């Protein structure tokens, strides 16, 4: 026992809900309800760094568009901003008092959307290379907690899903709800994380309710979609999924509900994180 020891790997002690992949490199963030945020390397599965958040458990995480800043949404409603290189604390900002379910930047990085369990989306303008944030407005209209959100490719529109299965649209210029959804049917979306939308209609299997699917993600440059469900499965869809019961492949490994999924920046790998099993799985995509 006199020898020096080094940590090979370190797991989580509670459910993992936060997951985000780096925009240009093979590394990713995970955040758990045990208040730990960890960055890992996908190439050798080593831990780059790990920090403990002091403002509650970790509900959501994301990188800034340049990968230089890390944002953490906590269960206490605190948005925390860190420098990615040395984990220096840059900012703490309160966004309500409920857990922050999702944090996401607009495609050009000028806006940050924070979806809360208090049913609102807080929209911020970014400043000082993603180190400061000014509240532009609040998107209020959902009757349940915010579950997921996507920006349009030009950043002018936001779509949101809630816990009671609503799909609403918002103009990011003034945070007003856009009720003319038919006029948005041809909108191109920068991401594909809303389970309840036209594009993802076919990812819902027969006989499930709205709580059985926990997350969805679309590949960046490939026609692939992956979902996480309550049955411990990661489901991969190829081609279009706008029609009912789209064909897919199921992959098992998790021993409990899968909470989140994400593609690597180059779409070569998929990350999935678990609830009660507190596990992180890395999947390699193949042509087979």
XYZ file of C-alpha atoms in Angstrom:
288
model
C 0.000 0.000 0.000
C 3.017 2.286 -0.029
C 2.910 2.439 -3.811
C 1.459 5.396 -5.687
C -1.991 4.876 -7.176
C -3.662 6.570 -10.110
C -7.357 6.542 -10.941
C -8.124 4.422 -14.018
C -11.774 5.306 -14.081
C -14.440 6.597 -11.736
C -18.178 6.112 -11.890
C -21.237 7.952 -10.611
C -23.146 7.356 -7.394
C -26.533 8.506 -8.677
C -28.561 8.769 -11.871
C -26.848 10.424 -14.865
C -29.034 12.845 -16.819
C -26.592 15.375 -18.230
C -24.802 14.417 -21.466
C -23.097 16.511 -24.147
C -20.449 15.808 -26.778
C -17.693 18.247 -27.734
C -18.356 20.136 -31.003
C -15.000 19.292 -32.620
C -13.196 16.665 -30.523
C -13.718 13.120 -29.281
C -14.662 13.958 -25.720
C -17.890 14.389 -23.810
C -19.452 15.673 -20.599
C -21.617 13.754 -18.194
C -23.467 15.107 -15.178
C -25.138 13.129 -12.413
C -27.475 13.808 -9.528
C -24.518 13.156 -7.200
C -23.342 16.679 -8.235
C -20.341 15.440 -10.256
C -19.509 16.733 -13.745
C -16.944 14.704 -15.673
C -15.219 15.127 -19.015
C -14.026 11.926 -20.662
C -11.934 11.082 -23.708
C -13.719 8.810 -26.206
C -10.501 7.495 -27.761
C -9.032 5.849 -24.659
C -11.949 6.186 -22.202
C -9.864 8.127 -19.713
C -11.119 10.924 -17.484
C -9.846 14.370 -18.460
C -11.244 16.067 -15.365
C -13.998 15.825 -12.786
C -15.477 18.477 -10.500
C -18.134 18.600 -7.797
C -20.899 21.172 -8.153
C -21.931 22.832 -4.899
C -25.355 24.086 -6.017
C -27.267 20.797 -6.114
C -27.304 17.784 -8.388
C -26.463 18.050 -12.076
C -29.466 17.862 -14.406
C -28.016 19.102 -17.716
C -24.688 20.029 -19.330
C -23.437 21.480 -22.595
C -20.364 22.894 -24.332
C -20.225 26.330 -25.882
C -20.056 26.234 -29.706
C -16.270 26.673 -29.601
C -15.850 24.048 -26.865
C -14.022 26.459 -24.589
C -16.779 26.883 -21.992
C -18.846 24.319 -20.079
C -22.363 25.062 -18.814
C -24.077 23.118 -16.055
C -27.768 23.208 -15.143
C -28.460 22.097 -11.581
C -31.435 20.739 -9.662
C -31.572 23.983 -7.665
C -32.126 26.148 -10.761
C -28.570 27.495 -10.858
C -26.791 27.888 -14.197
C -23.043 27.484 -13.674
C -20.383 28.416 -16.236
C -16.859 26.953 -16.165
C -13.747 27.417 -18.253
C -13.275 24.067 -19.994
C -9.472 24.075 -19.900
C -8.919 24.579 -16.169
C -12.469 24.330 -14.748
C -12.297 27.875 -13.398
C -15.678 29.071 -12.155
C -16.729 31.937 -14.419
C -20.350 32.611 -13.509
C -23.304 31.470 -11.426
C -26.759 32.648 -12.444
C -30.153 31.708 -11.064
C -32.803 30.700 -13.614
C -35.843 30.048 -11.460
C -35.757 27.687 -8.507
C -36.543 24.365 -10.185
C -34.177 21.893 -11.924
C -32.797 23.069 -15.270
C -33.782 20.231 -17.585
C -31.896 21.371 -20.692
C -29.311 23.976 -21.707
C -28.601 24.575 -25.395
C -26.973 27.211 -27.613
C -28.355 28.550 -30.866
C -26.402 27.505 -33.990
C -24.471 30.794 -34.182
C -23.873 30.885 -30.430
C -25.597 34.238 -29.941
C -28.359 32.788 -27.747
C -28.640 30.299 -24.920
C -31.930 28.570 -24.089
C -32.448 27.130 -20.616
C -35.485 24.906 -20.107
C -36.659 24.622 -16.517
C -38.909 22.392 -14.496
C -40.886 25.540 -13.620
C -42.472 25.258 -17.132
C -40.523 28.212 -18.602
C -37.650 28.617 -21.059
C -35.174 31.369 -20.208
C -33.537 32.865 -23.286
C -30.170 34.593 -22.822
C -27.939 36.648 -25.087
C -24.324 35.495 -24.924
C -21.464 37.919 -24.285
C -17.695 37.876 -23.766
C -17.029 34.587 -25.604
C -19.803 32.697 -23.786
C -18.649 33.825 -20.350
C -21.498 36.248 -19.653
C -25.247 36.055 -20.272
C -27.989 38.668 -20.447
C -31.632 37.633 -20.163
C -33.546 38.478 -23.341
C -36.877 37.114 -22.163
C -38.874 34.154 -20.889
C -40.944 31.792 -23.006
C -44.015 31.120 -20.853
C -46.940 29.013 -22.011
C -46.312 25.359 -21.174
C -48.444 23.782 -18.467
C -45.752 21.267 -17.449
C -41.958 21.114 -17.160
C -39.708 21.655 -20.167
C -38.465 18.345 -21.470
C -36.418 19.255 -24.551
C -35.894 22.031 -27.075
C -34.418 22.723 -30.515
C -33.350 25.890 -32.333
C -34.073 26.376 -36.010
C -30.987 26.422 -38.214
C -31.099 30.216 -38.460
C -31.814 30.613 -34.735
C -35.027 32.563 -35.287
C -37.418 29.933 -33.913
C -37.387 27.662 -30.881
C -39.484 24.522 -30.476
C -40.088 22.961 -27.074
C -41.583 19.796 -25.604
C -43.078 19.600 -22.134
C -43.873 16.854 -19.646
C -47.544 16.822 -20.648
C -46.664 16.183 -24.315
C -47.049 19.682 -25.737
C -45.105 20.921 -28.748
C -44.886 24.715 -28.825
C -42.989 27.181 -31.023
C -41.425 30.526 -30.067
C -39.936 33.504 -31.866
C -36.502 34.075 -30.354
C -36.532 37.791 -31.193
C -39.070 38.560 -28.451
C -39.876 35.182 -26.807
C -43.482 35.227 -28.026
C -45.305 32.016 -28.830
C -45.831 31.344 -32.542
C -49.239 29.709 -32.919
C -49.023 29.404 -36.713
C -47.321 26.034 -36.554
C -48.396 25.102 -40.092
C -46.212 27.882 -41.446
C -43.210 26.307 -39.711
C -43.592 22.862 -41.248
C -40.657 23.343 -43.649
C -38.356 24.856 -41.024
C -34.889 23.321 -40.830
C -33.820 22.516 -37.285
C -30.267 22.646 -35.990
C -30.809 19.712 -33.628
C -33.329 16.936 -33.193
C -33.875 16.433 -29.468
C -37.651 16.966 -29.293
C -39.354 13.572 -29.080
C -42.695 15.103 -30.011
C -42.271 16.547 -33.496
C -43.097 15.603 -37.071
C -39.599 14.312 -37.865
C -39.590 11.945 -34.882
C -43.126 10.581 -35.232
C -41.827 7.141 -36.190
C -39.467 6.629 -33.251
C -42.407 5.839 -30.951
C -43.012 2.060 -30.722
C -46.413 0.444 -30.341
C -48.031 0.307 -26.930
C -45.906 2.884 -25.115
C -46.958 5.981 -23.234
C -45.271 9.363 -23.265
C -42.895 8.490 -20.428
C -41.359 5.388 -22.020
C -38.998 7.329 -24.304
C -36.570 9.563 -22.438
C -34.387 11.142 -25.126
C -33.711 11.347 -28.849
C -30.780 12.660 -30.866
C -30.132 13.081 -34.568
C -26.719 12.605 -36.153
C -24.932 15.745 -37.296
C -24.173 14.728 -40.877
C -25.736 11.292 -41.292
C -29.340 10.199 -41.708
C -29.434 8.459 -38.328
C -31.497 8.876 -35.178
C -30.999 7.283 -31.769
C -33.408 7.072 -28.823
C -33.182 6.124 -25.143
C -36.057 4.281 -23.460
C -37.297 3.021 -20.108
C -36.571 -0.599 -21.035
C -32.773 -0.292 -20.916
C -32.501 -0.087 -24.698
C -30.691 2.195 -27.129
C -32.569 2.246 -30.443
C -30.938 3.190 -33.749
C -33.015 4.376 -36.712
C -31.760 4.816 -40.254
C -33.443 6.917 -42.893
C -36.624 8.884 -42.332
C -38.689 8.550 -39.156
C -41.701 10.736 -39.989
C -43.982 7.721 -40.525
C -45.389 5.392 -37.841
C -43.265 2.596 -36.370
C -40.106 3.206 -38.373
C -37.716 0.291 -38.626
C -34.808 0.242 -36.187
C -32.281 -1.861 -34.310
C -32.284 -2.334 -30.538
C -29.131 -2.503 -28.451
C -29.057 -3.758 -24.880
C -26.524 -3.195 -22.132
C -28.094 -0.888 -19.597
C -29.785 -2.644 -16.692
C -32.186 0.235 -16.047
C -33.835 3.115 -17.875
C -31.602 4.992 -20.317
C -31.810 8.705 -19.580
C -29.965 10.383 -22.455
C -28.159 9.779 -25.759
C -25.853 11.789 -28.034
C -23.760 11.386 -31.187
C -20.073 12.241 -31.242
C -19.112 15.270 -33.325
C -18.107 13.048 -36.289
C -21.113 10.685 -35.943
C -18.789 7.705 -35.485
C -19.910 6.948 -31.933
C -23.012 7.158 -29.747
C -22.996 7.846 -26.021
C -25.773 6.673 -23.709
C -26.167 7.263 -19.984
C -28.257 5.385 -17.469
C -30.498 6.030 -14.532
C -30.432 3.460 -11.749
C -27.427 1.640 -13.236
C -25.410 4.913 -13.137
C -23.571 3.780 -16.256
C -22.113 5.355 -19.377
C -21.995 3.296 -22.565
C -19.993 4.155 -25.676
C -21.213 2.565 -28.893
C -19.297 2.428 -32.174
C -21.335 2.759 -35.355
C -20.676 0.288 -38.143
C -22.118 -0.375 -41.590
C -23.338 -3.863 -40.629
